[in-house]
C-alpha positions as YAML, in Angstrom:
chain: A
units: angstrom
residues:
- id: 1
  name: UNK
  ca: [98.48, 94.00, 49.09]
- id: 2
  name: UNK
  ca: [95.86, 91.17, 48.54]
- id: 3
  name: UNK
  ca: [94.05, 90.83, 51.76]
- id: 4
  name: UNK
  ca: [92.15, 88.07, 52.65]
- id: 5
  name: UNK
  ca: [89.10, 88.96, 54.34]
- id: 6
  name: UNK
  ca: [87.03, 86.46, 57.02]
- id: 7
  name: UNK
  ca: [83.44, 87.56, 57.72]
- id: 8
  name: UNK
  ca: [82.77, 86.14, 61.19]
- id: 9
  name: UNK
  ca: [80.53, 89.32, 62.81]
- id: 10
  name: UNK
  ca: [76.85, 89.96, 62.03]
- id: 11
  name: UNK
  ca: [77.76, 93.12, 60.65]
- id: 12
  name: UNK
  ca: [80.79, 92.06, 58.66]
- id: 13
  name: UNK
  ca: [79.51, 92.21, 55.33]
- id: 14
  name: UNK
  ca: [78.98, 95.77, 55.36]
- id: 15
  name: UNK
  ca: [81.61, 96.92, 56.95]
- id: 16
  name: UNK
  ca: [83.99, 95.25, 54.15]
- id: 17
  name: UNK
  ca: [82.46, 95.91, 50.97]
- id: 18
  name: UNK
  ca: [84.13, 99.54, 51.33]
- id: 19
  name: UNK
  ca: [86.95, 97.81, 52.47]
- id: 20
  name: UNK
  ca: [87.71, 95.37, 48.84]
- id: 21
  name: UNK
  ca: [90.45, 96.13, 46.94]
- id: 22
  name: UNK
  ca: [91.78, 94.45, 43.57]
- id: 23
  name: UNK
  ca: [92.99, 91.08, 43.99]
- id: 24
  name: UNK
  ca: [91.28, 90.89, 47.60]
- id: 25
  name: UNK
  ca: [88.79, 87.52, 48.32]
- id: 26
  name: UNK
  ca: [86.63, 87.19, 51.47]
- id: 27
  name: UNK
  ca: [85.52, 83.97, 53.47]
- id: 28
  name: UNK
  ca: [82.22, 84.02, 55.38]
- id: 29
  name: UNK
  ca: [81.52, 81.48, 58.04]
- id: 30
  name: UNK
  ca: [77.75, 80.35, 58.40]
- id: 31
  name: UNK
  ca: [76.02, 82.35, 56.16]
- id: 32
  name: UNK
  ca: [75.50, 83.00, 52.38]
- id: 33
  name: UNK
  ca: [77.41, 86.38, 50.85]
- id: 34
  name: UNK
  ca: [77.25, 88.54, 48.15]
- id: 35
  name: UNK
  ca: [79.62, 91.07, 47.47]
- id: 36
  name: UNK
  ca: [78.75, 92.86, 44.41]
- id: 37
  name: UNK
  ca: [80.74, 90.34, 42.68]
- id: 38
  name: UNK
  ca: [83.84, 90.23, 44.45]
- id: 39
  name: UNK
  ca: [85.35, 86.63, 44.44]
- id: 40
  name: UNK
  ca: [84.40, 84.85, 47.92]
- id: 41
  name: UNK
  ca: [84.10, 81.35, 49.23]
- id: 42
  name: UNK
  ca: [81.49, 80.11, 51.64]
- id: 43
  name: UNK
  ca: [83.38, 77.71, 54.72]
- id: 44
  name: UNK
  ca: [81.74, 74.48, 55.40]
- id: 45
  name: UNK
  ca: [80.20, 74.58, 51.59]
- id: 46
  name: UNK
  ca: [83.04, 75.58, 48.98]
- id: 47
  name: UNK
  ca: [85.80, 75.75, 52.11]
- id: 48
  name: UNK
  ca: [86.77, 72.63, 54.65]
- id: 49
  name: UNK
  ca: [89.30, 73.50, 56.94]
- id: 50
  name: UNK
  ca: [92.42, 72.41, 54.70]
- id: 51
  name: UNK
  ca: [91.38, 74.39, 52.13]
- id: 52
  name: UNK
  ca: [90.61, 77.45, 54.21]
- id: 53
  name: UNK
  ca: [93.90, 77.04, 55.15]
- id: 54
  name: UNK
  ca: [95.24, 76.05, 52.07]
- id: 55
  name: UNK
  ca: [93.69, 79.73, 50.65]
- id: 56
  name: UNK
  ca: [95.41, 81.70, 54.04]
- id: 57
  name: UNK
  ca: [98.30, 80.86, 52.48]
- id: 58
  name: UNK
  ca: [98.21, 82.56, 49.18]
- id: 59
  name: UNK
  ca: [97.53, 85.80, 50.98]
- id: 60
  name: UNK
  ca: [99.79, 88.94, 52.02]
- id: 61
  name: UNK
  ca: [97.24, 89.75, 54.94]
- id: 62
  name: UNK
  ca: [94.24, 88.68, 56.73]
- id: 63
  name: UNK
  ca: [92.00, 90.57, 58.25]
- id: 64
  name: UNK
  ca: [88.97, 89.47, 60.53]
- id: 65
  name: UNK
  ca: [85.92, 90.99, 60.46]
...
C-alpha cells in the first residue's frame, strides 16, 4: 500500500525511516530531510498547498507523524 508519510513532530524523521516501504514518499513541513534516499518533498520549497494536495491524492494512505 503506498503510504504517504507527513513529518510534522520533532522526532518524526526517525521514527519513519523504519517505517518506508517501496513505493512510499514522505512530506516534511519546516525543515530539511534526508531519508537515506527515499523520495520526499520539502512543503513551502518543492510543495505549495495545491500541490501537497495534489500529491495526497495519488496515495492509498496517509499517515502523520
Amino acid at each position: 500500500m503506498k503510504t504517504l508519510h507527513l513529518l510534522m513532530g520533532p522526532n518524526a524523521e526517525q521514527a519513519v525511516r523504519e517505517q518506508l516501504q517501496p513505493g512510499d514518499q514522505w512530506v516534511s513541513f519546516g525543515r530539511a530531510c534526508n531519508l537515506d534516499g527515499a523520495p520526499g518533498h520539502q512543503y513551502g520549497i518543492e510543495l505549495d498547498a495545491a500541490a501537497l494536495v495534489a500529491l495526497m491524492g495519488t496515495f492509498e494512505r496517509i499517515e502523520t507523524w
